[in-house]
Coordinates of C-alpha atoms and ligand atoms in Angstrom, one line a residue:
X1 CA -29.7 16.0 35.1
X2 CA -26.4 13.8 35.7
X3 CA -22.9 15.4 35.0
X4 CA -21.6 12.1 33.7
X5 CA -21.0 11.5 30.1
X6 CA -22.2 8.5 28.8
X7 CA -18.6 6.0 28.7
X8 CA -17.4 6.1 25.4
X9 CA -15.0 4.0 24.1
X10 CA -11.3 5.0 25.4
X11 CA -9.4 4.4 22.1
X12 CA -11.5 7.0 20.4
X13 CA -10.2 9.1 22.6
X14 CA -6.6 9.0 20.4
X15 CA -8.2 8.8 17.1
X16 CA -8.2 11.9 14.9
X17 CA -11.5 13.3 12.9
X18 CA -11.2 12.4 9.0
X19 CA -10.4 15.6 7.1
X20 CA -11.7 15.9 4.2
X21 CA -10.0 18.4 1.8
X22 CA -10.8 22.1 2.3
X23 CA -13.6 23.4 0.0
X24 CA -12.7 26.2 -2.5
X25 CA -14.5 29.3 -0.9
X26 CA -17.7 30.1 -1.4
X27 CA -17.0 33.9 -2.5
X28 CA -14.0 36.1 -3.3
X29 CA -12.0 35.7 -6.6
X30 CA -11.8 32.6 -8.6
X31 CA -10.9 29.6 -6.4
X32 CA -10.6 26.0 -7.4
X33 CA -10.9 22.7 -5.5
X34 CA -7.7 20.9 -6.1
X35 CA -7.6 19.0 -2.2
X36 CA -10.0 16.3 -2.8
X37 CA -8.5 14.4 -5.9
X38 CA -12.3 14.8 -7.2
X39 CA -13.0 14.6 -10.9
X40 CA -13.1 18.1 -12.2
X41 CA -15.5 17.1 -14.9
X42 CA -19.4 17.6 -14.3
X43 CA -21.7 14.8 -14.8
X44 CA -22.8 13.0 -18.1
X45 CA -26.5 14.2 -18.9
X46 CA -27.3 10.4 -18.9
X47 CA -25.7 9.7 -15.6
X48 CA -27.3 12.8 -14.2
X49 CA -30.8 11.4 -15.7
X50 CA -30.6 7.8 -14.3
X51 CA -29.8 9.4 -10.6
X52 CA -32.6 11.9 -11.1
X53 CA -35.2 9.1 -12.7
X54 CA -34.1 7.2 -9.0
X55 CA -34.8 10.0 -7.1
X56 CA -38.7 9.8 -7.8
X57 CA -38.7 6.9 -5.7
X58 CA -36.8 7.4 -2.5
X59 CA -39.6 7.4 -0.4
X60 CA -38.4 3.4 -0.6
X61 CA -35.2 1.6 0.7
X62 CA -32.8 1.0 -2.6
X63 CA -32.2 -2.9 -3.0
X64 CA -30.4 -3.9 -0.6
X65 CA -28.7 -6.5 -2.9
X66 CA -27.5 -3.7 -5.6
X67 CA -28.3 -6.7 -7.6
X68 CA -28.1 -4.0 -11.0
X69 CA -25.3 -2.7 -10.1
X70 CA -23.7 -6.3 -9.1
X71 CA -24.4 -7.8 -12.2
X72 CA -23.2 -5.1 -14.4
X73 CA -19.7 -5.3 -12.3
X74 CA -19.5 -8.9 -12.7
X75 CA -20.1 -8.4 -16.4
X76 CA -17.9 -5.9 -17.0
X77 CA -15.0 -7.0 -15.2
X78 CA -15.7 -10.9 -15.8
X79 CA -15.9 -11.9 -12.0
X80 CA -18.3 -13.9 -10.5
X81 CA -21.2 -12.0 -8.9
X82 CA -20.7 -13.6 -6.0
X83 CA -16.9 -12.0 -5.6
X84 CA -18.4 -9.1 -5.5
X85 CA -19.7 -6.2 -2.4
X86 CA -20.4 -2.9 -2.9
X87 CA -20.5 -0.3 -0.1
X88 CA -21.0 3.4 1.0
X89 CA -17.9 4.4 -1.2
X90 CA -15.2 2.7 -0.9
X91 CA -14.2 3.4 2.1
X92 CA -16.7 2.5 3.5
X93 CA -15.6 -0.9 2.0
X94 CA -12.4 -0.3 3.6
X95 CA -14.1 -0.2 6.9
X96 CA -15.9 -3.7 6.4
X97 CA -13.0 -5.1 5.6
X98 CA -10.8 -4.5 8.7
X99 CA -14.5 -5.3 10.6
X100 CA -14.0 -8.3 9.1
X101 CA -11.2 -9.8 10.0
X102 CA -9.4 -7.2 13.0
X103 CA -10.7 -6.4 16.2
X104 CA -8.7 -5.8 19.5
X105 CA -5.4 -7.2 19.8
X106 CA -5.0 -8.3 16.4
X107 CA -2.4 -5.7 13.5
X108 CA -3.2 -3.8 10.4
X109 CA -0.3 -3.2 8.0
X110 CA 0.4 -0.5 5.9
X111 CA 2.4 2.0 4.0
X112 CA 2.7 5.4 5.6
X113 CA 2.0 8.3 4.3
X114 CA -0.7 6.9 2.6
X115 CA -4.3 7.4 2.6
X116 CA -5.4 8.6 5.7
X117 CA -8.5 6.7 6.4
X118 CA -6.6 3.5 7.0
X119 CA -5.3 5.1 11.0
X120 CA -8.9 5.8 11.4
X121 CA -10.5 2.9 10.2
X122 CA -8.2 0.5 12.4
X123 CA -8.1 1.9 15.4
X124 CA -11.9 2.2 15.3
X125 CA -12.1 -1.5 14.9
X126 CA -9.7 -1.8 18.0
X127 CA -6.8 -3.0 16.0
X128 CA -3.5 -1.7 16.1
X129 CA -1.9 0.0 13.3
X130 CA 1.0 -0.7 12.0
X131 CA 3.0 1.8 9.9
X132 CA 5.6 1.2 7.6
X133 CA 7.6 4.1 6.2
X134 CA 7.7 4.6 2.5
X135 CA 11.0 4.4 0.9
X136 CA 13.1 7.6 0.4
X137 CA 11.7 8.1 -3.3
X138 CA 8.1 7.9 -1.4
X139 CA 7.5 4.5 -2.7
X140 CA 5.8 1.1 -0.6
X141 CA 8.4 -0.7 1.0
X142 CA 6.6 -4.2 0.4
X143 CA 10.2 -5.7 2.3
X144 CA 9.9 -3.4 5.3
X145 CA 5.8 -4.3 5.1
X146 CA 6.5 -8.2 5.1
X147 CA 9.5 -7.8 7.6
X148 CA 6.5 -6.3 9.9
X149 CA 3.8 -9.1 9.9
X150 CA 3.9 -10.8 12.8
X151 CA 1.1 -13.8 14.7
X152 CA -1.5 -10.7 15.2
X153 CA -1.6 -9.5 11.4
X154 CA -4.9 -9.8 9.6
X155 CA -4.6 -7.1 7.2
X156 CA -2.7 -5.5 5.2
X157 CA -3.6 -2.7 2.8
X158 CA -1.3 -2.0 0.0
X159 CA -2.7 1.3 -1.5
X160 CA -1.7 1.3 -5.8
X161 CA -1.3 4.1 -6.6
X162 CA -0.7 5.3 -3.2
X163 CA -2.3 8.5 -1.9
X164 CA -1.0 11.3 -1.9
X165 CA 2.4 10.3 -3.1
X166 CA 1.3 8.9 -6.7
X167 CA 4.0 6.4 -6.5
X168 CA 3.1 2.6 -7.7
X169 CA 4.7 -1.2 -6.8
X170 CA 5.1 -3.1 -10.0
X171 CA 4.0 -6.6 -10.8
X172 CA 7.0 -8.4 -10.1
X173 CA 7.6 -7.2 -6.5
X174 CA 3.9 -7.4 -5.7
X175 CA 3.7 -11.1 -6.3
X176 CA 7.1 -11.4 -4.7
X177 CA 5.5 -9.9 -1.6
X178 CA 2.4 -11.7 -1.9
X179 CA 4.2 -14.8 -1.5
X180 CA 5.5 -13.7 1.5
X181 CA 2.2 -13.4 3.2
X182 CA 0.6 -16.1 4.9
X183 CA -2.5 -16.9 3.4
X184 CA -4.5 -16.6 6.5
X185 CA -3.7 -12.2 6.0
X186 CA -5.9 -10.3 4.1
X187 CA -3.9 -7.9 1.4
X188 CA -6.3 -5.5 0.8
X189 CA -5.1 -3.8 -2.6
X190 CA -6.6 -0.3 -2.4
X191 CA -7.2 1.1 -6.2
X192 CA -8.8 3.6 -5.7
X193 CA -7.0 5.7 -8.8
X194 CA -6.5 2.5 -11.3
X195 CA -7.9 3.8 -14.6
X196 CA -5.5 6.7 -14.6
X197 CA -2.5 4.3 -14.5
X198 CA -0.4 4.2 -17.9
X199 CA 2.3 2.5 -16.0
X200 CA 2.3 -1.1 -18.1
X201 CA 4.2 -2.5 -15.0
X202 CA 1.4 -2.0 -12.3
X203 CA -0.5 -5.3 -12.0
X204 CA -4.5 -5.4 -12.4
X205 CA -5.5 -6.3 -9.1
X206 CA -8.4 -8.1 -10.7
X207 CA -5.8 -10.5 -12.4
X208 CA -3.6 -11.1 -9.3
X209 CA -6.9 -11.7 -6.8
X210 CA -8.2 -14.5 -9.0
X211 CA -5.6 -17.0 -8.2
X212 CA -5.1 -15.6 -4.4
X213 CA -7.7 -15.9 -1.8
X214 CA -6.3 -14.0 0.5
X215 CA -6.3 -10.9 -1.8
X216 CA -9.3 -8.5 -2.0
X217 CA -9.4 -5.5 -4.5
X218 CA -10.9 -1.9 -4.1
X219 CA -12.5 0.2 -6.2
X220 CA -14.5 3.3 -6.6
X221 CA -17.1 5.1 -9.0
X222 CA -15.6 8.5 -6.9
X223 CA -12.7 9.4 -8.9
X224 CA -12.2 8.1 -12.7
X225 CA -16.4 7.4 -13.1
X226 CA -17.0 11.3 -11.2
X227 CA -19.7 10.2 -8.8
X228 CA -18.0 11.3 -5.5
X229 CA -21.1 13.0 -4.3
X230 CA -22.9 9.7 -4.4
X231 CA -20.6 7.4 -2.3
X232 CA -20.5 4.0 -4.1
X233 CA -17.7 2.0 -4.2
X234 CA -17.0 -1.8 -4.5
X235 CA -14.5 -4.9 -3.5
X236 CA -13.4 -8.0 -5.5
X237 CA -12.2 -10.9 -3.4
X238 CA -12.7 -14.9 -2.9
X239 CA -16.3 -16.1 -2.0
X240 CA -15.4 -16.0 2.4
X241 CA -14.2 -12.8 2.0
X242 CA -16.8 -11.0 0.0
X243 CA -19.6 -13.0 1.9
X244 CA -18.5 -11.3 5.4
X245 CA -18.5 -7.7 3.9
X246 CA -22.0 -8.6 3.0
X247 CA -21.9 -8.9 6.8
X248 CA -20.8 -6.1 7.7
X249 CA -22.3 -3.5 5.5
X250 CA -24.5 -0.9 6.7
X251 CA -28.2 -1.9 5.3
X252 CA -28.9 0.1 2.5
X253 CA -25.7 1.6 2.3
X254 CA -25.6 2.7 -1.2
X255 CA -28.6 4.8 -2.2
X256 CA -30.5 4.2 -5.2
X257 CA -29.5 6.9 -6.9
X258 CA -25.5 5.5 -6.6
X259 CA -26.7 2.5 -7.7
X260 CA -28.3 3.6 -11.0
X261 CA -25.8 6.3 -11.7
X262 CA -22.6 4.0 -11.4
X263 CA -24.4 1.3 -13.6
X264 CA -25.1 4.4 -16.0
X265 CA -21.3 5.5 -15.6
X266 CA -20.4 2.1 -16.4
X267 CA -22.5 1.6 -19.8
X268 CA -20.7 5.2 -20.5
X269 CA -17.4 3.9 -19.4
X270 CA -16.2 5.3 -23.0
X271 CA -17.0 8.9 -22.6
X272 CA -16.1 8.9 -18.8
X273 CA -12.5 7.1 -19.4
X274 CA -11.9 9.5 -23.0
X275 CA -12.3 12.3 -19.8
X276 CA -9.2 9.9 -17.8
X277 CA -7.4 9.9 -20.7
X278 CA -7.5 13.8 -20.8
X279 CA -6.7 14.4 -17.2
X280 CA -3.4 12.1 -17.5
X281 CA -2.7 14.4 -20.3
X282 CA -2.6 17.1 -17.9
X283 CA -1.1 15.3 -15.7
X284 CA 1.8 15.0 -17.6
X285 CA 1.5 18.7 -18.3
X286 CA 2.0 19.7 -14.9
X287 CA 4.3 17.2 -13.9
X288 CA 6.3 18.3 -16.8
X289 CA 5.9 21.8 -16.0
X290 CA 7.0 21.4 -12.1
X291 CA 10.2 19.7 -12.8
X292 CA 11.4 22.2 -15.4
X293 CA 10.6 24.9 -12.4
X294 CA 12.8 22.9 -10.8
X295 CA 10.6 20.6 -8.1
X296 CA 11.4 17.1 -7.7
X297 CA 8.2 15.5 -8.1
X298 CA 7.7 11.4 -7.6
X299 CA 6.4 10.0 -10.7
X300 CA 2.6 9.8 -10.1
X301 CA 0.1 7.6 -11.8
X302 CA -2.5 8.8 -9.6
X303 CA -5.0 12.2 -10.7
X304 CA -2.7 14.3 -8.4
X305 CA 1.1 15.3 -7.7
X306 CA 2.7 15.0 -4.6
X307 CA 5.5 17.9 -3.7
X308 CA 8.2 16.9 -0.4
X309 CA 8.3 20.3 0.8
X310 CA 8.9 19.8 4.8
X311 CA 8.6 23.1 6.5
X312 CA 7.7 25.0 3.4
X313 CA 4.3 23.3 3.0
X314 CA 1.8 25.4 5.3
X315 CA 3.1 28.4 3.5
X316 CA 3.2 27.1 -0.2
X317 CA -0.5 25.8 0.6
X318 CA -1.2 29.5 1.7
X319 CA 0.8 30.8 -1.6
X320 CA -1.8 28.3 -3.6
X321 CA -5.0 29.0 -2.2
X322 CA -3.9 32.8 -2.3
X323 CA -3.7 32.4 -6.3
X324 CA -6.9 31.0 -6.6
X325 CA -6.5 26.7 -6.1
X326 CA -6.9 24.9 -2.5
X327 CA -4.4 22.0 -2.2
X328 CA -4.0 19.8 0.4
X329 CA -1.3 20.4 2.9
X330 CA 0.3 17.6 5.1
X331 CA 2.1 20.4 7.4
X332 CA 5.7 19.4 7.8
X333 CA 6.1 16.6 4.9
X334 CA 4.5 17.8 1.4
X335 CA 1.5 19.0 -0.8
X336 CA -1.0 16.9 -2.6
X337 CA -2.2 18.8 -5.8
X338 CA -5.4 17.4 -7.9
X339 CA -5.3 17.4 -11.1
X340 CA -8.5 19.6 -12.2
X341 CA -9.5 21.6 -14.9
X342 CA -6.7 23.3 -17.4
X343 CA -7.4 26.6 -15.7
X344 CA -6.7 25.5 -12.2
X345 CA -3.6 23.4 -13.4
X346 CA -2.5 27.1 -15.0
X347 CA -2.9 29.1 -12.1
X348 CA -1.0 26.1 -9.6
X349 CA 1.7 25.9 -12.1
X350 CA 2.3 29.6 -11.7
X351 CA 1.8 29.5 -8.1
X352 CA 4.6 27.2 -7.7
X353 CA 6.7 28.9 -10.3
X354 CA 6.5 32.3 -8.5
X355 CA 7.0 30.7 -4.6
X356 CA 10.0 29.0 -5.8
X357 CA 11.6 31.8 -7.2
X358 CA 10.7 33.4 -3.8
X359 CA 11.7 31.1 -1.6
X360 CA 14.5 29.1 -3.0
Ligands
LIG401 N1 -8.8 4.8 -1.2 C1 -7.9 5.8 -1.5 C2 -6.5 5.5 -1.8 C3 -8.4 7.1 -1.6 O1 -7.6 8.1 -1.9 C4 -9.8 7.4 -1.4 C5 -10.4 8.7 -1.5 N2 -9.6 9.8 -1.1 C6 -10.6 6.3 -1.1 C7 -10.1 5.0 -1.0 C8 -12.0 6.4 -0.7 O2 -12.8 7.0 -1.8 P1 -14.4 6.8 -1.8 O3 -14.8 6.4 -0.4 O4 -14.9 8.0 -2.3 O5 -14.6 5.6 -2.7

């Protein structure tokens, strides 16, 4: 047997492993998942009935097409089916989209910290990131981001709300960075967390995309419509654009059972945003609750709560998960908290009540 390995690509060599959020363990006392922004809410009956009436048939390929699904989008958001691709959730999306248009030598824009898939995704295409700090109140610099594009940019993701600070850009200072941007640079508005947005200021991406080309929007069925589990998730943009992520999408990316549940979620868009509506109420709780403990906490329109905590995080994850919720820690900067069920806000609130008295 030869000792080589086969050659792998070098720049993999510098790229980290996505992380997904640490699971709530398995046994011990009561422990909730509040690291994924996941929708805490278990599925509708019907949704659950639609995936399971799929499920007798995947011996077979789903459609390829998602032509259900497609139409129902294009219906319910009033876009040409033709605007429209859907993918293995959408980050997967994400993924097609820097294909698309960046390979080796060319730049990808964005925000950082923001959603951490965007390092990945890039520098598996052979692009080169480009990150732009968020401002000091943890907000997109869209100055700073259009001071950076240079000859090599071909995309630029603007993530609204961004992840995992909350924070939003408003309508004005969007288009005034849009116009900025040559119209040969994809702006990839990421929005992934849009129906819990009660912001009036943040611009539907749908309205801005229809009179920009150059502007694609993201979506997902994970967070708001609950279907994490099934990956599906979907992006708006010009004919050219949408056309080459039919390109580059994995065949039969998005299993029959995604398919038929998120057109299910989507005829039960009522029920599923009345469950939005209740998680911003909490949102608000907790938000409310963190600043009277004293925490400066960014004003979030997203289903989680970001909390700067620099050198304190590792241990005020530890002081979380110890109480019986998992957050996400980004060691040295802060702590992403999911919104999840009342009980789980309850015991985080008094986790972070008791580790400030502690430690401040
Ligand atoms: N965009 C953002 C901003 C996200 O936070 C996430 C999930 N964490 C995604 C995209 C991807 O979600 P999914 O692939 O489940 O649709």
């Amino acid at each position: 047997m030869s000792e080589t390995s086969p050659k792998l690509r070098a720049v993999l060599g510098g790229i980290p492993t996505y992380k997904p959020g640490k699971p709530a363990a398995a046994e011990g006392p009561v422990a909730y998942k509040l690291s994924s922004n996941e929708n805490p809410y278990p599925p509708l009956p019907g949704v659950m009935e639609s995936a399971l009436a799929a499920a007798a048939g995947f011996n077979r390929y789903p459609d390829m097409a998602c032509t259900g699904l497609m139409n129902e989008l294009a219906e319910r958001f009033g876009v040409p089916v033709t605007h429209i691709a859907t993918g293995t959730g959408s980050v997967g999306v994400a993924q097609q989209l820097v294909q698309a248009t960046s390979g080796p030598g060319d730049e990808v824009i964005y925000a950082w910290r923001s959603f951490e898939a965007y390092p990945i995704i890039t520098q598996v295409s052979g692009a080169t990131p480009v990150q732009v700090p968020l401002t000091s109140g943890d907000v997109h610099d869209l100055d700073a981001m259009a001071d950076a594009i240079t000859e090599r940019t071909r995309l630029i993701f603007v993530c609204n709300p961004n992840n995992p600070t909350g924070t939003v850009v408003h309508r004005e200072e969007l288009e005034r960075f849009l116009d900025r941007v040559p119209s040969d640079v994809l702006v990839v508005l990421d929005e992934a967390y849009k129906e819990f947005i009660r912001d009036v200021e943040v611009p539907d991406g749908l309205e801005i995309y229809r009179d920009r080309p150059n502007v694609a929007v993201l979506r997902t069925f994970s967070k708001a419509y609950g279907l994490a589990g099934l990956r599906v998730g979907f992006a708006v943009a010009h004919e050219p654009v949408a056309a080459a992520l039919r390109k580059t999408a994995v065949p039969f990316g998005v299993s029959q059972l995604a398919q038929d549940a998120a057109v299910a979620s989507l005829r039960a868009e009522d029920e599923l945003l009345g469950r939005v509506g209740s998680l911003v109420c909490e949102r608000q709780r907790v938000s409310e609750g963190l600043a009277g403990q004293g925490w400066t906490v960014p004003d979030t329109q997203a289903n989680f709560v970001w909390l700067r905590m620099g050198e304190l995080t590792v241990d005020f994850a530890a002081a979380c998960e110890q109480a019986g919720v998992v957050v996400r820690a980004f060691p040295g900067e802060g702590v992403r908290v999911t919104i999840g069920e009342t009980e789980a806000n309850d015991i985080f609130l008094r986790a972070a009540e008791a580790f400030r008295k502690e430690r401040f």
